[in-house]
XYZ file of C-alpha atoms in Angstrom:
429
model
C -35.012 73.057 -45.854
C -36.418 69.406 -45.692
C -34.383 66.245 -46.394
C -35.430 63.772 -49.089
C -35.860 60.269 -47.537
C -34.825 58.485 -50.736
C -31.609 60.511 -50.903
C -30.807 59.664 -47.264
C -31.243 55.929 -47.941
C -29.085 56.126 -51.064
C -26.263 57.844 -49.200
C -26.462 55.381 -46.298
C -26.272 52.423 -48.701
C -23.204 53.905 -50.429
C -21.412 54.380 -47.119
C -22.253 50.803 -46.075
C -20.868 49.386 -49.311
C -17.619 51.320 -48.815
C -17.275 50.115 -45.199
C -18.006 46.469 -46.064
C -15.572 46.584 -48.948
C -12.866 47.956 -46.696
C -13.531 45.243 -44.123
C -13.379 42.501 -46.784
C -10.105 43.881 -48.108
C -8.627 44.096 -44.572
C -9.819 40.585 -43.658
C -8.280 39.086 -46.777
C -4.962 40.702 -45.973
C -5.144 39.580 -42.357
C -6.046 36.026 -43.340
C -2.991 35.855 -45.530
C -0.768 36.719 -42.575
C -2.563 34.784 -39.842
C -1.431 31.155 -40.472
C 2.242 31.876 -39.779
C 1.296 34.026 -36.782
C -0.772 31.167 -35.369
C 2.065 28.707 -36.071
C 4.571 30.977 -34.298
C 2.278 31.375 -31.288
C 1.668 27.626 -31.090
C 5.328 26.673 -31.396
C 6.650 29.380 -29.093
C 4.113 30.345 -26.434
C 2.272 27.025 -26.709
C 5.572 25.151 -26.480
C 6.205 26.222 -22.887
C 5.662 23.514 -20.308
C 2.995 24.325 -17.754
C -0.581 25.649 -17.540
C 0.206 28.845 -19.462
C 1.760 26.922 -22.334
C -1.166 24.487 -22.373
C -3.655 27.380 -22.493
C -1.734 28.998 -25.360
C -1.679 25.687 -27.232
C -5.430 25.236 -26.894
C -6.080 28.830 -27.935
C -3.789 28.410 -30.956
C -5.520 25.138 -31.875
C -8.874 26.898 -31.925
C -7.421 29.619 -34.178
C -5.937 26.999 -36.510
C -9.310 25.276 -36.826
C -10.890 28.598 -37.770
C -8.231 29.208 -40.416
C -8.552 25.685 -41.873
C -4.849 25.783 -42.768
C -3.062 22.415 -42.896
C 0.305 23.687 -41.603
C -1.370 25.604 -38.769
C -3.358 22.510 -37.783
C -0.174 20.440 -37.990
C 1.536 22.939 -35.668
C -1.433 22.626 -33.297
C -0.943 18.860 -33.294
C 2.768 19.290 -32.526
C 1.956 21.606 -29.606
C -0.538 19.098 -28.201
C 2.007 16.327 -28.686
C 4.501 18.434 -26.753
C 2.041 18.461 -23.816
C 1.378 14.695 -24.198
C -2.242 15.311 -25.182
C -2.187 12.481 -27.695
C -5.871 12.341 -28.592
C -6.023 16.124 -29.074
C -2.876 15.958 -31.200
C -4.360 13.155 -33.312
C -7.531 15.198 -33.811
C -5.465 18.176 -35.019
C -3.474 16.009 -37.450
C -6.724 14.487 -38.726
C -8.117 17.978 -39.291
C -4.981 18.922 -41.251
C -5.440 15.831 -43.455
C -9.047 16.769 -44.115
C -7.850 20.183 -45.313
C -4.999 18.712 -47.362
C -5.200 14.933 -48.009
C -1.592 14.968 -49.227
C -0.228 16.553 -46.090
C 2.133 13.622 -45.476
C 3.623 15.090 -42.305
C 0.204 14.939 -40.660
C -0.290 11.373 -41.914
C 3.033 10.328 -40.420
C 2.301 12.016 -37.099
C -1.211 10.564 -36.866
C -0.100 7.010 -37.630
C 2.844 7.284 -35.223
C 0.595 8.523 -32.383
C -1.873 5.662 -32.847
C 1.045 3.224 -32.822
C 2.470 4.850 -29.686
C -0.936 4.475 -28.014
C -0.885 0.805 -29.094
C -4.045 1.385 -31.125
C -2.581 -0.760 -33.874
C -5.853 -1.428 -35.713
C -6.514 2.291 -35.980
C -2.950 2.926 -37.200
C -3.259 0.266 -39.917
C -6.584 1.691 -41.045
C -4.943 5.115 -41.338
C -2.147 3.562 -43.420
C -4.732 2.147 -45.802
C -6.402 5.556 -46.063
C -3.059 7.268 -46.676
C -2.111 4.734 -49.377
C -4.783 6.256 -51.593
C -2.845 9.549 -51.525
C 0.537 8.021 -52.328
C 1.551 8.438 -55.969
C 2.311 5.222 -57.839
C 5.181 6.787 -59.780
C 8.202 8.797 -58.747
C 7.804 12.582 -58.517
C 10.098 15.559 -58.826
C 12.905 15.803 -56.280
C 11.183 18.070 -53.724
C 7.838 16.234 -53.820
C 9.505 12.835 -53.969
C 11.487 13.624 -50.808
C 8.214 13.970 -48.864
C 7.008 10.627 -50.180
C 10.334 8.952 -49.399
C 10.242 10.199 -45.813
C 6.778 8.704 -45.452
C 7.896 5.416 -47.021
C 10.846 5.179 -44.619
C 8.460 5.547 -41.691
C 6.212 2.871 -43.178
C 9.182 0.529 -43.449
C 9.919 0.990 -39.756
C 6.265 0.670 -38.770
C 5.759 -2.604 -40.643
C 9.025 -3.879 -39.197
C 7.607 -3.004 -35.781
C 4.192 -4.577 -36.449
C 5.693 -7.798 -37.830
C 8.563 -7.979 -35.338
C 8.377 -6.678 -31.740
C 4.556 -6.470 -31.670
C 3.675 -9.312 -34.024
C 1.686 -10.987 -31.267
C -0.377 -7.874 -30.587
C -1.332 -6.884 -34.130
C -3.874 -8.661 -36.342
C -1.882 -10.307 -39.137
C -4.795 -9.900 -41.552
C -4.842 -6.126 -41.041
C -1.060 -5.936 -41.511
C -1.294 -7.874 -44.775
C -4.123 -5.693 -46.010
C -2.217 -2.497 -45.163
C 0.932 -3.835 -46.851
C -1.025 -4.649 -49.989
C -2.518 -1.144 -50.020
C 0.894 0.582 -50.148
C 2.550 -1.916 -52.489
C 1.653 0.001 -55.712
C 3.465 3.101 -54.387
C 6.676 1.227 -53.565
C 8.528 1.848 -56.827
C 12.197 2.516 -57.482
C 14.048 4.076 -54.549
C 10.945 3.864 -52.394
C 11.084 0.062 -52.305
C 14.768 0.204 -51.372
C 14.185 2.713 -48.579
C 11.220 0.732 -47.304
C 13.214 -2.507 -47.190
C 16.250 -0.832 -45.588
C 14.179 0.686 -42.788
C 12.262 -2.547 -42.322
C 15.561 -4.396 -42.012
C 16.920 -1.793 -39.581
C 14.003 -2.504 -37.261
C 14.490 -6.257 -37.623
C 18.202 -5.936 -36.835
C 17.582 -3.652 -33.865
C 14.847 -5.970 -32.594
C 17.175 -8.967 -32.823
C 19.913 -7.044 -31.022
C 17.500 -5.807 -28.342
C 16.044 -9.263 -27.900
C 19.509 -10.745 -27.486
C 20.430 -8.048 -24.986
C 17.202 -8.634 -23.117
C 17.766 -12.407 -23.069
C 21.346 -11.963 -21.874
C 20.170 -9.627 -19.142
C 17.423 -12.092 -18.210
C 19.903 -14.984 -18.072
C 22.259 -12.950 -15.886
C 19.385 -11.871 -13.651
C 18.129 -15.457 -13.431
C 21.564 -16.749 -12.445
C 21.919 -14.007 -9.864
C 18.420 -14.743 -8.557
C 19.239 -18.457 -8.250
C 22.377 -17.665 -6.256
C 20.369 -15.333 -4.028
C 17.773 -18.066 -3.535
C 20.487 -20.527 -2.497
C 21.888 -18.032 -0.029
C 18.394 -17.269 1.217
C 17.740 -20.977 1.657
C 20.795 -21.309 3.863
C 19.726 -18.317 5.926
C 16.195 -19.720 6.195
C 17.538 -23.047 7.459
C 19.646 -21.265 10.080
C 16.633 -19.275 11.193
C 14.472 -22.398 11.269
C 16.936 -24.255 13.502
C 17.213 -21.248 15.791
C 13.414 -21.044 16.046
C 13.259 -24.738 16.924
C 15.903 -24.276 19.643
C 14.170 -21.184 21.052
C 10.770 -22.910 20.977
C 12.091 -25.922 22.867
C 13.773 -23.670 25.413
C 10.488 -21.808 25.920
C 8.619 -25.101 26.456
C 11.316 -26.327 28.853
C 11.103 -23.110 30.852
C 7.316 -23.383 31.035
C 7.559 -26.999 32.292
C 10.264 -26.011 34.759
C 8.194 -23.141 36.148
C 5.093 -25.318 36.470
C 7.127 -27.915 38.328
C 8.584 -25.186 40.529
C 5.095 -23.930 41.345
C 3.941 -27.417 42.264
C 6.843 -27.714 44.692
C 6.295 -24.237 46.114
C 2.582 -24.911 46.515
C 3.347 -28.073 48.455
C 5.914 -26.254 50.597
C 3.463 -23.455 51.422
C 0.785 -26.033 52.232
C 3.176 -27.793 54.618
C 4.072 -24.495 56.298
C 0.444 -23.443 56.616
C -0.912 -26.754 57.893
C 0.416 -26.499 61.519
C -0.696 -22.862 61.678
C -4.200 -23.875 60.647
C -4.215 -26.618 63.288
C -3.024 -24.254 66.019
C -5.494 -21.556 65.005
C -8.280 -24.116 64.993
C -7.267 -25.289 68.470
C -7.156 -21.723 69.771
C -10.570 -21.050 68.288
C -11.893 -24.125 70.120
C -10.280 -22.962 73.391
C -11.719 -19.515 72.879
C -15.167 -20.984 72.405
C -14.855 -23.067 75.608
C -13.627 -20.085 77.635
C -16.415 -17.872 76.345
C -18.965 -20.529 77.204
C -17.532 -20.921 80.754
C -17.469 -17.147 81.190
C -21.072 -16.898 80.158
C -22.036 -19.528 82.724
C -20.028 -17.880 85.509
C -21.445 -14.454 84.723
C -24.968 -15.867 84.807
C -24.185 -17.485 88.191
C -22.872 -14.186 89.584
C -26.013 -12.352 88.397
C -28.201 -15.087 89.923
C -26.384 -15.089 93.307
C -26.329 -11.301 93.431
C -30.121 -11.217 92.944
C -30.593 -13.899 95.580
C -28.451 -11.910 98.094
C -30.532 -8.825 97.414
C -33.742 -10.665 98.269
C -32.552 -12.487 101.422
C -32.509 -10.933 104.888
C -30.563 -13.721 106.578
C -27.098 -12.456 107.507
C -25.579 -15.906 107.484
C -27.036 -16.571 104.031
C -25.756 -13.213 102.767
C -22.272 -13.950 104.058
C -22.206 -17.342 102.306
C -23.483 -15.745 99.115
C -20.802 -13.037 99.265
C -18.049 -15.614 99.581
C -19.462 -17.575 96.643
C -19.788 -14.433 94.489
C -16.199 -13.498 95.329
C -14.985 -16.953 94.327
C -16.901 -16.759 91.009
C -15.532 -13.312 90.223
C -12.001 -14.617 90.714
C -12.760 -17.424 88.305
C -14.157 -14.912 85.806
C -10.957 -12.886 86.056
C -8.886 -16.012 85.445
C -10.975 -16.969 82.423
C -10.802 -13.451 80.999
C -7.025 -13.493 81.383
C -6.848 -16.866 79.663
C -9.156 -15.566 76.884
C -6.899 -12.564 76.294
C -3.852 -14.803 76.054
C -5.655 -17.087 73.599
C -6.740 -14.101 71.505
C -3.207 -12.673 71.415
C -1.768 -16.002 70.339
C -4.552 -16.421 67.775
C -3.851 -12.983 66.258
C -0.134 -13.825 66.090
C -0.808 -17.110 64.352
C -3.318 -15.523 61.916
C -0.808 -12.773 61.075
C 1.852 -15.431 60.436
C -0.565 -17.314 58.219
C -1.459 -14.092 56.331
C 2.225 -13.398 55.717
C 2.660 -16.945 54.481
C -0.358 -16.665 52.180
C 0.913 -13.314 50.830
C 4.261 -14.903 50.043
C 2.410 -17.801 48.402
C 0.352 -15.383 46.252
C 3.441 -13.384 45.273
C 5.284 -16.544 44.321
C 2.277 -17.722 42.313
C 1.992 -14.392 40.490
C 5.718 -14.326 39.740
C 5.715 -17.839 38.334
C 2.525 -17.229 36.329
C 4.042 -14.024 34.883
C 7.185 -15.895 33.865
C 5.089 -18.692 32.379
C 3.062 -16.122 30.408
C 6.276 -14.462 29.220
C 7.610 -17.756 27.891
C 4.191 -18.674 26.446
C 4.082 -15.333 24.594
C 7.600 -15.987 23.385
C 6.458 -19.400 22.150
C 3.526 -17.817 20.273
C 5.879 -15.280 18.676
C 8.138 -18.127 17.609
C 5.156 -20.023 16.157
C 4.185 -16.951 14.126
C 7.812 -16.525 13.043
C 7.835 -20.157 11.929
C 4.720 -19.577 9.816
C 6.307 -16.501 8.220
C 9.432 -18.532 7.648
C 7.403 -21.242 5.913
C 5.844 -18.586 3.677
C 9.281 -17.164 2.851
C 10.510 -20.681 2.116
C 7.650 -21.304 -0.311
C 8.389 -18.017 -2.043
C 12.083 -18.776 -2.148
C 11.376 -22.200 -3.652
C 9.608 -20.655 -6.629
C 11.608 -20.991 -9.857
C 13.863 -18.062 -10.692
C 12.336 -15.868 -13.407
C 15.092 -13.333 -13.974
C 12.451 -10.609 -14.101
C 14.697 -7.857 -12.781
C 14.170 -4.111 -13.133
C 16.721 -4.004 -15.930
C 14.953 -6.813 -17.786
C 11.602 -5.053 -17.409
C 13.106 -1.824 -18.738
C 14.639 -3.656 -21.701
C 11.352 -5.458 -22.338
C 9.442 -2.181 -22.346
C 12.066 -0.630 -24.576
C 11.962 -3.546 -27.025
C 8.179 -3.318 -27.353
C 8.010 0.485 -27.727
C 7.818 2.214 -31.099
C 10.113 4.936 -29.727
C 12.990 2.451 -29.816
C 12.651 2.024 -33.557
C 11.313 5.431 -34.544
C 10.903 8.415 -32.273
C 8.878 11.238 -33.703
C 11.211 14.185 -34.555
C 9.165 16.708 -32.629
C 11.810 19.400 -32.275
C 12.930 19.058 -35.907
C 9.359 19.499 -37.120
C 8.932 22.530 -34.893
C 12.061 24.232 -36.199
C 11.054 23.445 -39.781
C 7.714 25.167 -39.333
C 9.214 28.174 -37.545
C 11.664 28.661 -40.354
C 14.958 30.578 -40.217
């Protein structure tokens, strides 16, 4: 049996309507439960310090943005504030305000973050924007409590802007922001505003006095240290002068010693040079005489070989014999001269070696004292630099003073955001 196409389409449409309706019903029920679930996840899993907690906080922030729920977005801002992601936290608080312009907790958090970041102009602009949402008459107890809490914060903020950070905030912007909230300061609000403003002024005065006392104490201590340092520097300077003079004296003494030693070695070497020179002259004379005698022997021997006269040969033999005896005498004299010459040269070499060793020793000692003098000159320059630094006026800028100064100029000193209290309030019992 065939199927009717129109009937098939009709049935399909009916099924689709039922499915879509079920999904819409389920989504509406889920949406009603999701904000608190997102808040719990942000303020529990996203509250953990570390990469996992940061990832959970970012995931929860994305979910809160999808929900467009002011409390969920506020919780996202708290989680980001917990991880010190101030700009992300400010963006979440701003998103909560856009969803609910009277979400005063988000206003307070946003203005406090901008003040903490020292973006004072931005904080004052946010105050002016928030002033438009502040009622100009007192409300019922529960609603009025929220406004009073905001007014108390404003009192502390203006006390901070006009006190500790008066030099860093534009006075015109402060005046304009003050004028914008003035209509809302009625009844108890004005009292709470003034009390909190005065609390900041009192605390600032106390902190400033403490800081000044600490600075005075640090300055006095620094001056005493500078006096002690000056004494130590003078002692060091005198010692450097003494050591420098001693080094110069030693260098002069060694140079004088070398001059004397050089003269002594020259005196010892002079007779050796004379004797060696004389022996060299004798050696030259003997060699010259030997050469002549040897030539005469060769000449007479050749003449004897050519002659046939016995008488002539006999006379030549006697003459050759006489010359050979002379040659032997000269050779013996030459050997004696050479031995004496070698002895004198060796003595001179020993003397020159001693002279070189003495010269090297004295030069090494001179260099040692000269290096010492250079080190002392460098030490004197460093000492002069230390003296100039020590002569600078005492500032009293100690670590304690810097900490007190930072504390005095920080909004946390006068109002620290109640992060944990806000978290517990959102989590509920």
